[in-house]
CSV table of C-alpha atoms in Angstrom, one decimal:
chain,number,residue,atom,x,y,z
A,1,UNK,CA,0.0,0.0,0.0
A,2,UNK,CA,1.2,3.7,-1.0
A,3,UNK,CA,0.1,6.9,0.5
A,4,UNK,CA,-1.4,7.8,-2.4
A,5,UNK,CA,-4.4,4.9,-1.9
A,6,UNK,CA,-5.0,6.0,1.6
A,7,UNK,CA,-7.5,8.8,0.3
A,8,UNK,CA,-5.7,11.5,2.0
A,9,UNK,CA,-6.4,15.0,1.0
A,10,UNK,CA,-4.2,16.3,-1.8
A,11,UNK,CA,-2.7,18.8,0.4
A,12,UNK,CA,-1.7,15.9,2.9
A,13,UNK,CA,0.1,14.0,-0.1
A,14,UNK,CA,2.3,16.7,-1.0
A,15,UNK,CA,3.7,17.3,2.4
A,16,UNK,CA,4.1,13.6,2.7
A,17,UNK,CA,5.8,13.3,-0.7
A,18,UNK,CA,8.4,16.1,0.4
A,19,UNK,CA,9.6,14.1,2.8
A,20,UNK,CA,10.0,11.4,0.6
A,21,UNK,CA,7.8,9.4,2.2
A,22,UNK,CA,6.3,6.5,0.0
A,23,UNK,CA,5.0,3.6,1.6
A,24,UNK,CA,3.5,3.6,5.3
A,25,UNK,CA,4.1,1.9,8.6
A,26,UNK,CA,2.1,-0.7,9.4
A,27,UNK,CA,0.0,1.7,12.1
A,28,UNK,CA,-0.1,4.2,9.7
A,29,UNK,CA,-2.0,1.9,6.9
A,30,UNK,CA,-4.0,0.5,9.4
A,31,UNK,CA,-4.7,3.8,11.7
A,32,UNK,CA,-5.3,6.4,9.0
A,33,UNK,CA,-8.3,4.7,7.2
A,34,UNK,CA,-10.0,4.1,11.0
A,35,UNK,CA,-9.3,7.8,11.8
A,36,UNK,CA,-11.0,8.8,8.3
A,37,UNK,CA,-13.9,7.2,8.6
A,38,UNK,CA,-14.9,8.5,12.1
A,39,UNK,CA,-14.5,5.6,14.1
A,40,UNK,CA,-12.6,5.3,17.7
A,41,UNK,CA,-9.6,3.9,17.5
A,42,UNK,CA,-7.6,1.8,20.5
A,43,UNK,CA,-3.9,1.4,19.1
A,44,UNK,CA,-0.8,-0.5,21.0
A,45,UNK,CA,2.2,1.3,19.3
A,46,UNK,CA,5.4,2.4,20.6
A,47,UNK,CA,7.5,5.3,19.8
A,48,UNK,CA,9.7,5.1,16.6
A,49,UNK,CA,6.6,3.3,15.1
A,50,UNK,CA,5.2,6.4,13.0
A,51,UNK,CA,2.1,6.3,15.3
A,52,UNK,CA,2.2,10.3,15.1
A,53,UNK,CA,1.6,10.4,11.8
A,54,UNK,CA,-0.9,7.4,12.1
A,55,UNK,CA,-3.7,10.2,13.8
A,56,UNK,CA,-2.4,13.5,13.0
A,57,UNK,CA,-2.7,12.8,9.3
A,58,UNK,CA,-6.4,11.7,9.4
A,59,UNK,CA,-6.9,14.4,11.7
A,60,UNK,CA,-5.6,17.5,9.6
A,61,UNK,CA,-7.6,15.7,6.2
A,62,UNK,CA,-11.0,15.7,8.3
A,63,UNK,CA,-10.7,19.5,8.8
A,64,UNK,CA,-9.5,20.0,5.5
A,65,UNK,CA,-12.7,21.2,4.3
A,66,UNK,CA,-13.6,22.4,7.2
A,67,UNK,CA,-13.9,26.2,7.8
A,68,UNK,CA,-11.0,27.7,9.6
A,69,UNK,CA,-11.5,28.5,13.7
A,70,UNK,CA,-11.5,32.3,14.4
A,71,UNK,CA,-11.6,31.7,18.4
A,72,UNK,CA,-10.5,29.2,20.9
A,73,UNK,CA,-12.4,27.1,20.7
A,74,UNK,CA,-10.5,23.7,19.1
A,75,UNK,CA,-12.4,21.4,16.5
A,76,UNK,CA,-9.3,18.8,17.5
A,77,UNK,CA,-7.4,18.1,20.7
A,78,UNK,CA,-4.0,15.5,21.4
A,79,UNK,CA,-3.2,15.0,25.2
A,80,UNK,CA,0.3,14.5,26.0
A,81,UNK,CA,1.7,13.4,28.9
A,82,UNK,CA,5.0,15.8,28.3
A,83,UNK,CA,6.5,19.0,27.1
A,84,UNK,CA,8.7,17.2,24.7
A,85,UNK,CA,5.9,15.0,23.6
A,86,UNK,CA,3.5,18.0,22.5
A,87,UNK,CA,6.0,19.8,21.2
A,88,UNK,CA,7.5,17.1,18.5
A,89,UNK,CA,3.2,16.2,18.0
A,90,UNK,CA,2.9,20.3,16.9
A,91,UNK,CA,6.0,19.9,15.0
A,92,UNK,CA,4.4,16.8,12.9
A,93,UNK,CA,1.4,18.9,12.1
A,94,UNK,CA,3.2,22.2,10.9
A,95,UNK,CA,5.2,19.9,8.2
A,96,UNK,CA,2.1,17.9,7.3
A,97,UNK,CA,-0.3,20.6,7.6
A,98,UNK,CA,2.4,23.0,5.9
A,99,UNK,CA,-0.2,23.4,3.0
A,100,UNK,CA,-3.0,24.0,4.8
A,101,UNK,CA,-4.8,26.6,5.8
A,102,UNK,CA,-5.1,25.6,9.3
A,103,UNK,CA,-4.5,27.3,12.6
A,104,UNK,CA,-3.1,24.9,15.5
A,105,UNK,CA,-1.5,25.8,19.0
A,106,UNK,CA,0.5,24.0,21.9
A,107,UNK,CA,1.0,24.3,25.4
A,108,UNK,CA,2.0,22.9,28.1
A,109,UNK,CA,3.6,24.2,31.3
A,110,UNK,CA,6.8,25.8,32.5
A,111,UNK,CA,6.6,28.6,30.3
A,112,UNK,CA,4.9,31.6,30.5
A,113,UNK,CA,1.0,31.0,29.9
A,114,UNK,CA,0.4,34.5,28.4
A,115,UNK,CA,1.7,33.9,24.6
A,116,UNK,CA,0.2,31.1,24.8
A,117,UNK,CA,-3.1,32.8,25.5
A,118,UNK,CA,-2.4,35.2,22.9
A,119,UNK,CA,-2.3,32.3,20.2
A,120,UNK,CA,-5.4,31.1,21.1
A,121,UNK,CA,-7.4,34.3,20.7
A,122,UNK,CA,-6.2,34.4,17.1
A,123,UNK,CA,-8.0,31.2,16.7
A,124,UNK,CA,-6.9,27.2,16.9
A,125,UNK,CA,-8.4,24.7,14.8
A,126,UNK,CA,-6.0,21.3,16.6
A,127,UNK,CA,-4.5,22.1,19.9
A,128,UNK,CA,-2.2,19.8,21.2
A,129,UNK,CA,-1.8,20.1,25.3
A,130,UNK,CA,-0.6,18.7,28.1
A,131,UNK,CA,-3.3,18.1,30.6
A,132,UNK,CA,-2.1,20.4,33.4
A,133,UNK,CA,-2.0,23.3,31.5
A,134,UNK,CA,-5.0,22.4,29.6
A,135,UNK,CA,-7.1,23.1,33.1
A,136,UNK,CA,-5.2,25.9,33.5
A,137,UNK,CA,-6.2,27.8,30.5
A,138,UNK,CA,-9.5,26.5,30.8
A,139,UNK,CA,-9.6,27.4,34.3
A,140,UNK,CA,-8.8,31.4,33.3
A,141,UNK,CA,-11.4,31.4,30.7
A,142,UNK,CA,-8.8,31.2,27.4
A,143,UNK,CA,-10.5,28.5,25.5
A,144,UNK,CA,-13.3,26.3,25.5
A,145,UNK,CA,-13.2,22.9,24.6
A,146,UNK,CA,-17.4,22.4,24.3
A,147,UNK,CA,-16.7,22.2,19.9
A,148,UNK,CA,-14.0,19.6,20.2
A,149,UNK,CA,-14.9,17.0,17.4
A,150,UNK,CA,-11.7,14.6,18.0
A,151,UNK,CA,-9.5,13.7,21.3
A,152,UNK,CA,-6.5,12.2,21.0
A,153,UNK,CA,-4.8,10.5,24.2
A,154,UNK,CA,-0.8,10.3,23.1
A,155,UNK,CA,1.0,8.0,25.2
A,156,UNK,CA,-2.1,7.2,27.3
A,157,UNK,CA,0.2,4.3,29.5
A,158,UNK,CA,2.8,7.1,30.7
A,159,UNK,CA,-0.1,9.7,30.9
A,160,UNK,CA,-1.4,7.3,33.8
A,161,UNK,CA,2.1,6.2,34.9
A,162,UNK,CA,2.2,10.1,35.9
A,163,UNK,CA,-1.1,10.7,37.8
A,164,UNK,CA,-2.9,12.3,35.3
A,165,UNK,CA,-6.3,10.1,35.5
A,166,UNK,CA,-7.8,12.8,37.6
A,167,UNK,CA,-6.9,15.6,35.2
A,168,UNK,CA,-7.7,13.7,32.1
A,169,UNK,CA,-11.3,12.7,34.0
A,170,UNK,CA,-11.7,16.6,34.3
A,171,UNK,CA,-11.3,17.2,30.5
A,172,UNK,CA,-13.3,14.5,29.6
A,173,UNK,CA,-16.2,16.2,31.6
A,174,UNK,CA,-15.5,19.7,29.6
A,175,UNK,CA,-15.7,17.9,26.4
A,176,UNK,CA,-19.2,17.1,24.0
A,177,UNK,CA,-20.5,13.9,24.6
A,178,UNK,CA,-21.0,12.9,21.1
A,179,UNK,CA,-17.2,13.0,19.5
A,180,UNK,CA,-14.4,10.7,18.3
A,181,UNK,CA,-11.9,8.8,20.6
A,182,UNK,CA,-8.4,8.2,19.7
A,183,UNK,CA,-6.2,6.4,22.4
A,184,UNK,CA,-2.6,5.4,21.7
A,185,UNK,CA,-0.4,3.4,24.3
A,186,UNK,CA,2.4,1.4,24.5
A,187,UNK,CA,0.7,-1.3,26.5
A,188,UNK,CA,-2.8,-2.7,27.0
A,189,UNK,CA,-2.4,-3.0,30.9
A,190,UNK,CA,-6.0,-3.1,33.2
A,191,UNK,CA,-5.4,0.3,33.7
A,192,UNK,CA,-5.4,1.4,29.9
A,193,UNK,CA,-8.4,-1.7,29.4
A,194,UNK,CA,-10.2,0.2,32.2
A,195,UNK,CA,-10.4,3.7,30.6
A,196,UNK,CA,-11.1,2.8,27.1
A,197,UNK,CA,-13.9,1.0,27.9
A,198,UNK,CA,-15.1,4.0,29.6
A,199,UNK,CA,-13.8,6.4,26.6
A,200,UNK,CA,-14.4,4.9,23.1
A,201,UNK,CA,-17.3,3.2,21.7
A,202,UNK,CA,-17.0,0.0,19.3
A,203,UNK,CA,-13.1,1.1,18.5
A,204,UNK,CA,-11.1,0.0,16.0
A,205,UNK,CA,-8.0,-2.5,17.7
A,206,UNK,CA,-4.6,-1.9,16.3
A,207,UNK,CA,-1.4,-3.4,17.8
A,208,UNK,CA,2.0,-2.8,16.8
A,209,UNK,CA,4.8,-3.6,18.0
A,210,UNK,CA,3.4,-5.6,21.6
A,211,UNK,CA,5.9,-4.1,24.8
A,212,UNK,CA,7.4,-7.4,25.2
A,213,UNK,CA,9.0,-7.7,21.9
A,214,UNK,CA,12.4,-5.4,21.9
A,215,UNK,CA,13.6,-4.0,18.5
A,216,UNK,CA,15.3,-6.6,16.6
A,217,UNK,CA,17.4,-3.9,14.7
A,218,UNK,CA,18.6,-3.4,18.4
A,219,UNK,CA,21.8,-5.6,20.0
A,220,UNK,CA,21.5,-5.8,23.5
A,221,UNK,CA,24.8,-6.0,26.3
A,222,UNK,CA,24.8,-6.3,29.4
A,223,UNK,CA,28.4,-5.1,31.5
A,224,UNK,CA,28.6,-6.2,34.5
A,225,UNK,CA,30.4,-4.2,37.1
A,226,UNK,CA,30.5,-2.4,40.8
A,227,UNK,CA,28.2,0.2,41.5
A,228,UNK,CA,30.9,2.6,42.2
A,229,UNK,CA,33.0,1.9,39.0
A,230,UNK,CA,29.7,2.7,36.9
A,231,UNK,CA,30.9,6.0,35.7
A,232,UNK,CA,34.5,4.8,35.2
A,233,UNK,CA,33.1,2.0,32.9
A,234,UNK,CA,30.8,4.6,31.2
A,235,UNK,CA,34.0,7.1,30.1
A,236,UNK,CA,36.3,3.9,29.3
A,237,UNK,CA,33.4,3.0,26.9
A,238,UNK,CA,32.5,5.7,25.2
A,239,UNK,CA,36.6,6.6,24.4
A,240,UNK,CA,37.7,2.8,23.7
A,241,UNK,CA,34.7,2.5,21.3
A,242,UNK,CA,34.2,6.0,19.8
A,243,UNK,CA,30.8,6.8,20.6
A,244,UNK,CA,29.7,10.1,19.0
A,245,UNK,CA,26.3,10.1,20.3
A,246,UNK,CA,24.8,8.3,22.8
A,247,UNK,CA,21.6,8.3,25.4
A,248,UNK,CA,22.3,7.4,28.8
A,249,UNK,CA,19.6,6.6,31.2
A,250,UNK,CA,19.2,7.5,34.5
A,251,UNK,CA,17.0,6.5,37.3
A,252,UNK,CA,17.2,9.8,39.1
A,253,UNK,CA,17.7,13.3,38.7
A,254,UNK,CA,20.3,14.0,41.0
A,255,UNK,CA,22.1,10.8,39.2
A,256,UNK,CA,21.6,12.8,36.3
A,257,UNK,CA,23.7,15.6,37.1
A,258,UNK,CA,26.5,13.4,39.2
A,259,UNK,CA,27.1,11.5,36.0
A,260,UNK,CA,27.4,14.9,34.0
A,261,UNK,CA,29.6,16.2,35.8
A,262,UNK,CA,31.5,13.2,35.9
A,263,UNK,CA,32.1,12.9,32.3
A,264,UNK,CA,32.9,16.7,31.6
A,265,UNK,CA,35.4,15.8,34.2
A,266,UNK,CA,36.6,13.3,32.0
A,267,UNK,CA,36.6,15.5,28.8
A,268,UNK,CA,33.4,14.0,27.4
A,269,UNK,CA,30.9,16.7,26.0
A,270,UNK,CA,27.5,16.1,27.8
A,271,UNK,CA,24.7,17.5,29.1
A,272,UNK,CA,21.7,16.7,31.3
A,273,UNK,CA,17.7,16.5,30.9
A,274,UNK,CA,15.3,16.2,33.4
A,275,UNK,CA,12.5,17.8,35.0
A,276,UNK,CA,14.5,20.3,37.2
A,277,UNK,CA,15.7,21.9,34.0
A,278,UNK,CA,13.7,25.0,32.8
A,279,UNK,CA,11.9,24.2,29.2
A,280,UNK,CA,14.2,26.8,27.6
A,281,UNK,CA,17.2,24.5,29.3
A,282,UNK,CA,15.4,21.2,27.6
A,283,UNK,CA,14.7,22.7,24.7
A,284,UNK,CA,18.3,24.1,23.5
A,285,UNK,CA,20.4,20.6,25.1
A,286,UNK,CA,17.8,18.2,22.8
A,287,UNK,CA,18.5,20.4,19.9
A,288,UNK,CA,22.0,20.1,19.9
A,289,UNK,CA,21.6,16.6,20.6
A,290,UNK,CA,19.8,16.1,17.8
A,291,UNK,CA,21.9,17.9,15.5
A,292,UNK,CA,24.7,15.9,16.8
A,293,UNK,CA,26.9,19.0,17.9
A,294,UNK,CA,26.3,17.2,22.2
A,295,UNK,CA,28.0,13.8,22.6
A,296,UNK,CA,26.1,12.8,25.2
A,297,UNK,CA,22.6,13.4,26.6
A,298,UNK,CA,21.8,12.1,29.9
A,299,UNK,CA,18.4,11.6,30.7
A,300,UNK,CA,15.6,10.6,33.3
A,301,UNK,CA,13.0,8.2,31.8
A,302,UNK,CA,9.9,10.8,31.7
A,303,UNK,CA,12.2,13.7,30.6
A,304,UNK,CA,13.5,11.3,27.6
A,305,UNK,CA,9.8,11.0,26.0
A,306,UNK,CA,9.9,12.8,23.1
A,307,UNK,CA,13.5,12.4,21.9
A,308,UNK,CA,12.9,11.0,18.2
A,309,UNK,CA,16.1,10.7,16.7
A,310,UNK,CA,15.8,8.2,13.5
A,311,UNK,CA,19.9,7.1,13.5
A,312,UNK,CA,20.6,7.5,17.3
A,313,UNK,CA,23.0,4.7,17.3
A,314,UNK,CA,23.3,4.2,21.2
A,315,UNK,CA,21.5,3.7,24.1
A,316,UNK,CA,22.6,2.9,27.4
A,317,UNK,CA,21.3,1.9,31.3
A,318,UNK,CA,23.3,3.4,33.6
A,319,UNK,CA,20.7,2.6,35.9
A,320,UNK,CA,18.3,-0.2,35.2
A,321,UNK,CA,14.4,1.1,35.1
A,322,UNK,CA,12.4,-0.6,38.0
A,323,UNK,CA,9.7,-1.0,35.4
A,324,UNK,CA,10.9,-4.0,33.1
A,325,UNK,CA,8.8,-2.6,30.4
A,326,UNK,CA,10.6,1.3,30.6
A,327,UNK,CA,14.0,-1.1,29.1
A,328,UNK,CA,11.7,-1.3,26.2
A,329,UNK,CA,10.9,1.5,25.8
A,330,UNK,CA,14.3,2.8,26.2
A,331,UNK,CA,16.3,0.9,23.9
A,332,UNK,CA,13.3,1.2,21.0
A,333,UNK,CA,14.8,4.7,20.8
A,334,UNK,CA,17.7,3.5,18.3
A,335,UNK,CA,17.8,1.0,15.9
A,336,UNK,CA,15.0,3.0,14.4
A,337,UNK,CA,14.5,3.1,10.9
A,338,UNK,CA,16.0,0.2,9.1
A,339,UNK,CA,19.2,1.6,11.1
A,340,UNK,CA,21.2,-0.8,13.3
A,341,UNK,CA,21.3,-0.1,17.2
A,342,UNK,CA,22.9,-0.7,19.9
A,343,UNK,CA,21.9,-1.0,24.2
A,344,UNK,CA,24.3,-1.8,26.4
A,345,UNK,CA,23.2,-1.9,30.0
A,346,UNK,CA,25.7,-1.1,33.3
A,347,UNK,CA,24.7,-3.7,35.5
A,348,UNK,CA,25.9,-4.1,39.3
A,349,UNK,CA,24.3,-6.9,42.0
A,350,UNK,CA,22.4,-4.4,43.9
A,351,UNK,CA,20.0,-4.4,40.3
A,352,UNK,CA,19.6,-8.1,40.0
A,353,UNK,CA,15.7,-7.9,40.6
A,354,UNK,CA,15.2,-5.4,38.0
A,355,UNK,CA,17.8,-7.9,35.9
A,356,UNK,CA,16.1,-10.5,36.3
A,357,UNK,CA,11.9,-8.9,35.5
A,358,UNK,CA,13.6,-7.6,32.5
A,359,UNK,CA,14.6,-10.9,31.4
A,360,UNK,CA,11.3,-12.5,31.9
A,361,UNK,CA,9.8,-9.5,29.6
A,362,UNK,CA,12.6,-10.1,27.0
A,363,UNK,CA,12.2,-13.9,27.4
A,364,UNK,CA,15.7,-14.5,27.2
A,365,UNK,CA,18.5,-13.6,29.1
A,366,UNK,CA,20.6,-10.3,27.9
A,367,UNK,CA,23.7,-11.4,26.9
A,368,UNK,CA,26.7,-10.6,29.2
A,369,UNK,CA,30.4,-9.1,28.6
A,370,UNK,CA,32.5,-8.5,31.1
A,371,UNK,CA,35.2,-5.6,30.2
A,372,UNK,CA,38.9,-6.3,31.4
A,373,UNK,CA,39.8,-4.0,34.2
A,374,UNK,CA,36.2,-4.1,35.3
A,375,UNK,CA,35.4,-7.2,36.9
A,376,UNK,CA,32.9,-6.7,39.7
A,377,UNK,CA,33.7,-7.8,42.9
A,378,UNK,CA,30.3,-8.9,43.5
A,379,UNK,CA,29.6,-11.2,40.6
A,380,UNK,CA,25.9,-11.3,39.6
A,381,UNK,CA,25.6,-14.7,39.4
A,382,UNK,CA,26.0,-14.6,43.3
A,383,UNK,CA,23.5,-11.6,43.9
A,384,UNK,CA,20.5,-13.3,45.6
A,385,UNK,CA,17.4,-10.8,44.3
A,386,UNK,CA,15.8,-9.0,47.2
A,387,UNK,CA,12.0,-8.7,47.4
A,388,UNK,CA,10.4,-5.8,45.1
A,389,UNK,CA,9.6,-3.1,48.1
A,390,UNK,CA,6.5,-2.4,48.8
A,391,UNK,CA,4.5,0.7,46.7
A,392,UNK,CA,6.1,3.7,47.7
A,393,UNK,CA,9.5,2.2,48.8
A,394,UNK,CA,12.9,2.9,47.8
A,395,UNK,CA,13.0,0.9,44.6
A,396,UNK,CA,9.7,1.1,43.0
A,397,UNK,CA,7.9,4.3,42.3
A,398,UNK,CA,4.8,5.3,44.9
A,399,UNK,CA,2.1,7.3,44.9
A,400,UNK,CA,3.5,10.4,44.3
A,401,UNK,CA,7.1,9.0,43.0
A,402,UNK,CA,7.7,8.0,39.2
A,403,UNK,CA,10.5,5.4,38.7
A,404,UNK,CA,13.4,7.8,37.0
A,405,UNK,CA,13.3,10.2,40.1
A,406,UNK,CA,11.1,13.0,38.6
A,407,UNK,CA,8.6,13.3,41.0
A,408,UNK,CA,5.6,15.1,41.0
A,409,UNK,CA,5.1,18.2,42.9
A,410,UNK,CA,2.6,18.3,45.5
A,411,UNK,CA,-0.3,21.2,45.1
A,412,UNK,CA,0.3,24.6,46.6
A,413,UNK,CA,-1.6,27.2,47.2
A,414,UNK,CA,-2.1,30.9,45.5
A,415,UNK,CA,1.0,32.0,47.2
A,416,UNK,CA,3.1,29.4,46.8
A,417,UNK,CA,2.8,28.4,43.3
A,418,UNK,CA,5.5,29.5,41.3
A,419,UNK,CA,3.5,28.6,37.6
A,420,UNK,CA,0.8,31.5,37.7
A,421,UNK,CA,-2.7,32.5,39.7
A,422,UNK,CA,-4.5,29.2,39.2
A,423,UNK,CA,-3.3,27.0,41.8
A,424,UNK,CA,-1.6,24.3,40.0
A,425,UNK,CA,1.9,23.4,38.7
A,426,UNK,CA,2.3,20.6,36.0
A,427,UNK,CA,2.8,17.2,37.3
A,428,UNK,CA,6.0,16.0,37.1
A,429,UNK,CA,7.2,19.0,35.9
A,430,UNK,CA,5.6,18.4,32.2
């Protein structure tokens, strides 16, 4: 199947076609028809997948014809669970929608909410939002979302991993009744079972790429080694086996920093990204990342949604995720496409749990290398796997804690909110 037999409008195509794109992924083929006809759609697709493209192209063809918004009041709206996230969704529709005359909008917190009020006055036709700052606008009278036609839930699995239920529940209520339901996710857990059978009616099922199959572009490593020599290891590898770029994973954001600092020690270009960083911070370190001009980016697990680099040739775990299914999602983030890839995982015995429910996701064991000069003193073959702590605990996130350290900030009050007059910050720093 081409593009051209999807039905797209005419406009669509030639934005497609200038980015010499031909045939389309397998969500895209099977997505895109769904989205056209009207129906509600419940996909399983993982980043890297062309799942973007998959809704906003439908999206921008059923308001081709449409006439164009002169208010805020959105015909179309994508949910994000992240800054990053909305803003590469916004980017897809400016080059698709390049030949349209369309007006669309994002926002999303830790910038200033007034430009962003000013843009919707002028009039938003797809608005694509994170949920906190959604309510916020909503809250201070900027938009109303009682016209929406379309809601698209991006990422729906890490939009609930986040706390965001309550919020979404909230926009739900704003929203007409009678309207389509897109809902994309990486995984079809209870909880994402649970709210689409509350959100779409007779949808479409699509599933791509299932979250226990890792990329098979991607070779995966384990190094075993002392916690403490973790850094050490990291700067030995990236000099011994020229890596130019490279993702490194994080579990907090603390961690984050340490290792940065650490490897500038060493003389290795990097830089960190997380939800302490200011979005003008995020911003300027992913764009020289992804024009290759910063070696290494290091990078807490929600901060890194959003990083879509097709020939990022390295990812690695400095920490292991305490969520066997974040590995997946991790490593899908090279070996993207039809490019080789490769993960390599730092691995001491305190994380033989996290080793071990990775494994059992992956169905196989990760093959291990140990590097000379590195040899652990505490071998993981002898680590006896402690029980997973309870909810909340050290190792696994809790109620208010996300596994990657960025944690979400409880409510203030009036005076003490630092984001504006309405009360509420973004959770998680989104």
């Amino acid at each position: 199947m081409k593009f051209t037999e999807l039905g797209l409008h005419e406009s669509l195509l030639k934005a497609v076609t200038e980015q010499q794109y031909d045939t389309p992924t397998p969500i895209q083929a099977q997505a895109i028809p769904a989205v056209m006809k009207g129906n509600d759609v419940l996909a399983s697709a993982q980043t890297g997948t062309g799942k973007t493209a998959g809704f906003v192209l439908p999206m921008l063809h059923r308001l081709a014809e449409r006439p164009r918004a002169n208010s805020a009041r959105p015909l179309a709206l994508i949910l994000t669970p992240t800054r990053e996230l909305a803003a590469q969704v916004h980017a897809s529709i400016e080059t698709y929608g390049k030949y349209m005359d369309l007006r669309s909008a994002v926002v999303f917190g830790g910038v200033k909410i007034n430009p962003q009020i000013t843009a919707l006055r002028r009039g938003v036709d797809l608005l694509v939002a994170t949920p906190g700052r959604l309510l916020d606008l909503h809250q201070q009278g900027a938009l109303k979302l009682d016209q929406v036609e379309t809601l698209v839930l991006d990422e729906a699995d890490r939009m609930l991993d986040m706390g965001f239920i309550h919020d979404i529940r909230r926009v739900l209520a704003m929203l007409p009744k009678q309207r389509q339901n897109l809902l994309f996710s990486a995984t079809f857990s209870g909880e994402i079972q649970k709210l689409a059978r509350g959100l779409l009616r007779n949808p479409v099922e699509i599933s791509v790429a299932p979250v226990s199959t890792a990329a098979e572009r991607v070779s995966q490593t384990l190094h075993p080694v002392d916690k403490g020599r973790k850094a050490e290891l990291l700067s030995h590898l990236i000099r011994d086996q020229s890596w130019h770029q490279a993702l490194v994973f994080s579990r907090t954001k603390h961690g984050a920093n340490k290792l940065v600092k650490r490897l500038e020690q060493d003389g290795i270009q990097s830089a960190a990204i997380h939800g302490n960083k200011s979005q003008a911070q995020r911003t300027k370190v992913l764009d020289q990342f992804k024009r290759g001009s910063l070696q290494i980016l290091v990078a807490t697990d929600i901060a890194a949604r959003g990083i879509d680099i097709d020939q990022l040739p390295q990812v690695v775990n400095f920490d292991l995720p305490d969520v066997p299914e974040d590995y997946v999602h991790r490593i899908g983030r090279t070996g993207r496409a039809g490019a080789e890839g490769e993960a390599v995982s730092l691995v001491c015995a305190d994380e033989i749990r996290q080793l071990k429910a990775i494994e059992r996701v992956l169905k196989g064991p990760i093959s291990q290398i140990t590097v000379p000069g590195f040899e652990p003193q505490n071998r993981l073959e002898n680590a006896v796997p402690s029980a997973a702590p309870r909810r909340g605990g050290a190792g696994r996130p809790g109620p208010r804690q996300k596994a990657g350290g960025d944690s979400r900030p409880r409510r203030t009050g009036r005076s003490g909110n630092p984001q504006g007059r309405s009360g509420r910050r973004e959770r998680a720093t989104v």
